[in-house]
Coordinates of C-alpha atoms in Angstrom, one line a residue:
M1 CA -12.2 58.9 16.8
E2 CA -13.0 62.6 17.1
Q3 CA -11.1 65.1 15.0
L4 CA -8.8 67.5 16.8
K5 CA -10.2 70.9 17.3
L6 CA -8.3 74.2 17.7
K7 CA -9.2 74.5 21.4
D8 CA -7.7 71.1 22.0
F9 CA -4.3 72.6 21.5
L10 CA -4.9 74.8 24.5
D11 CA -4.9 71.7 26.8
Y12 CA -1.5 70.6 25.6
Q13 CA 1.4 70.8 27.9
Y14 CA 4.8 71.6 26.4
L15 CA 8.1 70.4 28.1
S16 CA 11.4 72.2 27.7
A17 CA 14.8 72.9 29.3
V18 CA 15.4 69.4 30.6
R19 CA 18.5 69.6 32.7
Y20 CA 20.2 66.9 34.8
S21 CA 21.5 67.7 38.3
P22 CA 25.4 67.9 38.5
K23 CA 25.6 64.3 39.5
G24 CA 23.0 63.2 37.1
T25 CA 20.7 61.7 39.8
Q26 CA 17.6 63.7 38.9
A27 CA 16.4 66.1 36.3
A28 CA 14.3 69.3 36.3
F29 CA 12.3 70.7 33.4
V30 CA 9.8 73.4 32.5
C31 CA 6.2 72.6 31.7
A32 CA 4.2 75.2 29.8
K33 CA 0.5 75.4 29.1
A34 CA -1.5 78.0 27.2
D35 CA -3.2 80.8 29.3
T36 CA -6.1 82.2 27.2
E37 CA -7.0 84.9 29.7
E38 CA -3.5 86.4 29.7
N39 CA -2.9 85.5 26.0
G40 CA 0.3 83.8 26.9
Y41 CA 1.6 80.7 28.7
Q42 CA 1.9 79.6 32.3
R43 CA 5.2 77.9 33.1
R44 CA 6.0 75.7 36.1
L45 CA 9.0 73.6 37.2
W46 CA 8.8 69.8 37.6
L47 CA 11.3 67.3 38.8
Y48 CA 12.0 63.7 37.8
G49 CA 13.4 62.6 41.1
R50 CA 15.7 59.9 42.5
D51 CA 12.5 57.9 43.2
Q52 CA 11.8 57.8 39.4
K53 CA 8.6 59.8 40.0
L54 CA 7.5 63.2 38.8
H55 CA 7.1 66.0 41.3
Q56 CA 5.7 69.5 40.7
L57 CA 8.1 72.0 42.2
T58 CA 6.4 75.4 41.6
D59 CA 2.9 76.8 41.0
M60 CA 3.1 80.5 40.4
G61 CA 3.0 80.0 36.6
K62 CA 5.9 82.2 35.9
E63 CA 8.9 79.9 36.4
G64 CA 10.3 79.5 32.9
S65 CA 14.0 79.4 33.8
F66 CA 16.3 77.7 36.4
L67 CA 19.8 76.6 37.2
W68 CA 21.2 73.7 39.2
E69 CA 23.2 75.2 42.1
D70 CA 24.2 71.7 43.3
D71 CA 22.6 68.2 43.2
T72 CA 19.6 69.2 45.4
H73 CA 19.1 72.9 44.9
L74 CA 17.7 75.0 42.0
L75 CA 18.2 78.7 41.5
I76 CA 15.2 80.4 39.9
P77 CA 15.2 84.0 38.6
A78 CA 12.0 85.8 39.7
V79 CA 10.4 89.1 40.8
R80 CA 8.3 88.3 43.8
T81 CA 8.4 90.9 46.5
A82 CA 6.7 94.3 46.4
A83 CA 10.2 95.9 46.6
E84 CA 11.4 93.9 43.6
K85 CA 8.2 94.7 41.6
K86 CA 8.6 98.4 42.4
R87 CA 12.3 98.3 41.4
A88 CA 11.5 96.6 38.1
E89 CA 8.7 99.1 37.3
S90 CA 11.2 101.9 37.8
G91 CA 13.4 100.6 35.0
D92 CA 16.2 99.5 37.2
Q93 CA 18.2 96.6 35.9
F94 CA 18.7 93.6 38.2
T95 CA 18.0 89.8 38.5
S96 CA 16.9 88.2 41.8
Y97 CA 17.5 84.5 42.3
Y98 CA 15.5 82.2 44.6
R99 CA 16.8 79.0 46.0
L100 CA 14.6 75.9 46.0
D101 CA 15.4 72.7 47.8
T102 CA 14.3 69.8 45.6
E103 CA 14.1 67.5 48.6
G104 CA 12.3 69.9 51.0
P105 CA 8.6 70.8 51.3
G106 CA 9.3 74.6 51.6
E107 CA 9.0 77.5 49.2
A108 CA 11.9 78.9 47.3
L109 CA 13.7 81.5 49.4
R110 CA 15.6 84.5 48.0
A111 CA 19.3 83.6 47.6
F112 CA 20.9 86.7 46.0
T113 CA 20.4 89.6 43.6
V114 CA 22.7 90.4 40.6
P115 CA 22.8 94.2 39.7
F116 CA 22.1 93.7 36.0
A117 CA 19.9 91.7 33.6
V118 CA 21.3 88.2 33.4
R119 CA 21.5 86.2 30.1
G120 CA 23.2 83.2 31.5
M121 CA 25.1 81.7 34.5
K122 CA 27.5 78.8 34.8
K123 CA 29.1 77.5 37.9
L124 CA 32.9 77.6 38.0
E125 CA 33.8 76.2 41.4
G126 CA 32.5 76.7 45.0
T127 CA 30.6 80.0 45.1
L128 CA 32.2 81.4 42.0
W129 CA 30.0 81.8 38.9
A130 CA 30.6 83.1 35.4
V131 CA 27.7 85.3 34.4
L132 CA 26.7 86.8 31.1
G133 CA 24.9 90.1 31.7
I134 CA 23.5 92.9 29.6
I135 CA 25.2 96.3 29.7
D136 CA 24.8 99.6 27.9
E137 CA 28.0 100.4 26.1
D138 CA 27.8 104.0 27.3
T139 CA 27.2 103.0 31.0
P140 CA 29.1 99.7 31.3
D141 CA 29.6 100.2 35.1
Y142 CA 26.0 100.7 35.8
Y143 CA 26.2 97.7 38.1
K144 CA 28.6 99.6 40.4
M145 CA 26.5 102.7 40.7
T146 CA 24.7 103.8 43.8
E147 CA 21.0 103.8 44.1
E148 CA 20.9 107.6 43.3
E149 CA 23.2 107.2 40.3
R150 CA 21.1 104.4 38.9
A151 CA 17.9 106.4 39.4
A152 CA 19.5 109.3 37.4
V153 CA 20.3 106.9 34.5
S154 CA 16.7 105.6 34.6
K155 CA 15.3 109.2 34.6
K156 CA 17.5 110.1 31.6
K157 CA 16.2 107.1 29.7
K158 CA 12.6 108.0 30.4
E159 CA 13.1 111.5 29.1
K160 CA 14.1 110.0 25.8
A161 CA 11.3 107.4 25.8
D162 CA 9.5 109.2 22.9
Y163 CA 12.2 108.3 20.4
E164 CA 15.0 105.8 19.7
V165 CA 18.3 106.3 17.9
F166 CA 19.5 103.4 15.8
D167 CA 23.1 103.7 14.8
E168 CA 24.0 100.0 14.4
T169 CA 22.6 96.7 13.1
P170 CA 21.1 94.6 14.4
F171 CA 19.2 97.1 16.6
W172 CA 16.3 94.7 17.5
A173 CA 16.1 91.2 18.9
N174 CA 13.0 89.0 18.6
G175 CA 11.5 88.8 22.1
G176 CA 14.1 91.2 23.4
G177 CA 13.1 94.5 21.9
V178 CA 15.5 97.3 21.2
T179 CA 19.2 96.2 21.6
N180 CA 20.9 99.2 20.0
G181 CA 24.0 100.1 22.1
Q182 CA 23.6 97.0 24.3
R183 CA 26.3 94.4 24.9
T184 CA 26.5 91.1 26.7
A185 CA 29.4 91.2 29.0
L186 CA 31.2 88.6 31.1
F187 CA 31.1 89.0 34.9
L188 CA 32.5 87.0 37.8
L189 CA 30.1 86.6 40.7
N190 CA 30.8 85.3 44.2
T191 CA 27.4 84.3 45.5
A192 CA 28.7 84.1 49.1
S193 CA 30.1 87.6 49.3
G194 CA 27.9 89.2 46.6
E195 CA 31.0 90.6 44.9
V196 CA 30.6 91.2 41.1
T197 CA 33.4 92.1 38.7
R198 CA 33.1 92.8 35.0
V199 CA 35.8 90.8 33.1
S200 CA 35.2 91.7 29.4
E201 CA 35.7 95.1 27.8
P202 CA 32.5 97.1 27.1
T203 CA 33.0 96.8 23.3
L204 CA 32.8 93.0 23.3
D205 CA 29.5 91.2 22.8
M206 CA 29.5 87.7 24.2
L207 CA 27.3 85.0 22.7
D208 CA 28.0 81.9 24.7
F209 CA 30.4 80.4 27.2
E210 CA 31.5 77.1 28.6
P211 CA 33.8 76.0 31.5
F212 CA 36.3 73.4 30.2
H213 CA 39.4 71.9 31.9
G214 CA 39.9 74.7 34.4
K215 CA 39.3 77.6 32.0
L216 CA 36.3 79.4 30.7
Y217 CA 35.9 79.6 26.9
L218 CA 33.7 82.3 25.3
L219 CA 32.2 82.9 21.8
G220 CA 31.8 86.6 20.8
G221 CA 33.4 89.5 19.2
K222 CA 33.4 93.3 18.8
G223 CA 29.8 94.2 19.3
P224 CA 27.2 93.8 18.3
V225 CA 27.6 90.2 17.4
G226 CA 26.0 89.7 14.0
L227 CA 27.2 93.1 12.6
E228 CA 29.8 91.2 10.6
N229 CA 29.9 87.6 9.5
R230 CA 32.7 86.5 11.9
I231 CA 33.1 85.3 15.4
S232 CA 36.0 84.9 17.8
L233 CA 36.9 82.3 20.4
Y234 CA 38.3 83.6 23.8
A235 CA 39.7 81.9 26.8
W236 CA 39.8 83.1 30.4
D237 CA 41.9 81.5 33.2
Y238 CA 39.6 82.4 36.0
L239 CA 41.9 80.7 38.6
A240 CA 44.8 83.2 37.8
P241 CA 44.4 86.5 39.7
G242 CA 44.0 89.5 37.4
A243 CA 43.8 87.3 34.2
E244 CA 42.2 88.9 31.2
L245 CA 40.5 87.4 28.2
S246 CA 42.8 85.8 25.6
L247 CA 41.8 85.9 21.9
L248 CA 42.4 82.4 20.6
Q249 CA 41.0 82.5 17.0
T250 CA 38.7 84.4 14.8
Y251 CA 36.4 82.5 12.3
E252 CA 35.4 84.2 9.1
P253 CA 33.1 83.9 7.3
F254 CA 31.2 82.3 10.2
Y255 CA 28.2 83.1 12.3
G256 CA 28.6 81.3 15.6
Q257 CA 25.6 80.2 17.6
G258 CA 27.0 78.2 20.5
L259 CA 29.7 76.5 22.5
T260 CA 29.6 73.3 24.4
A261 CA 31.9 70.7 26.0
V262 CA 31.4 67.0 25.0
G263 CA 33.8 64.7 26.7
D264 CA 37.4 65.9 26.1
S265 CA 36.3 68.1 23.2
L266 CA 35.1 71.7 23.0
L267 CA 32.5 72.1 20.2
L268 CA 31.7 75.4 18.4
F269 CA 28.6 75.3 16.3
G270 CA 27.0 77.8 13.9
T271 CA 26.6 78.5 10.2

């Protein structure tokens, strides 16, 4: 038997983000492989289908994230068109999603665009989604701005590109760069109409969320999360018009890391 060599690891394929469809009839996952030329990884989506066979779904090498929209459609965040690339290069904040039919032979088609950087999305009901999006505390309604107003904000940021002001901790995230002044806010998105509404206050920093028994539960606190060794649990009755977040409990000392529903229980985990 030959000994493993360092270059052998470049041929390995790494599987991650395995997620079942809503009805549990099939599962999608990410397959990553080292790309020595780009000094990174190429990522593609695969499907374990109803026929109990594996099917490669994408081949651009940049598909490292996805959501199940329903039992046969995936939503994939991507920057593909020339207009999207130009917009991203300008510093504008947005996330475009493409819809892929897991039972069809066609390419993924653009479904909708969210006017901020998305950290997570979870379906509530019908075309309503709960979305965690990144905002700047000093411009929390950037997502509402006109194209001209957004361009002015981007221009102001570029003028200050030679220096950074850090006035809080943590001010840096591994893989995320500078986070000083940024918060993760809760939004309500209607994918049919494109309507977006910010639900949480700009001072709150949300860490995780989970739909459970007709309500949305969130883990977070006064931002930035991690500044103090405590975390709060919130609830939002998204079916009640005009409902606001309700603070249920604050845990201290505790650093929350996630929230998930298992059966009839809502589990909070952390250290």
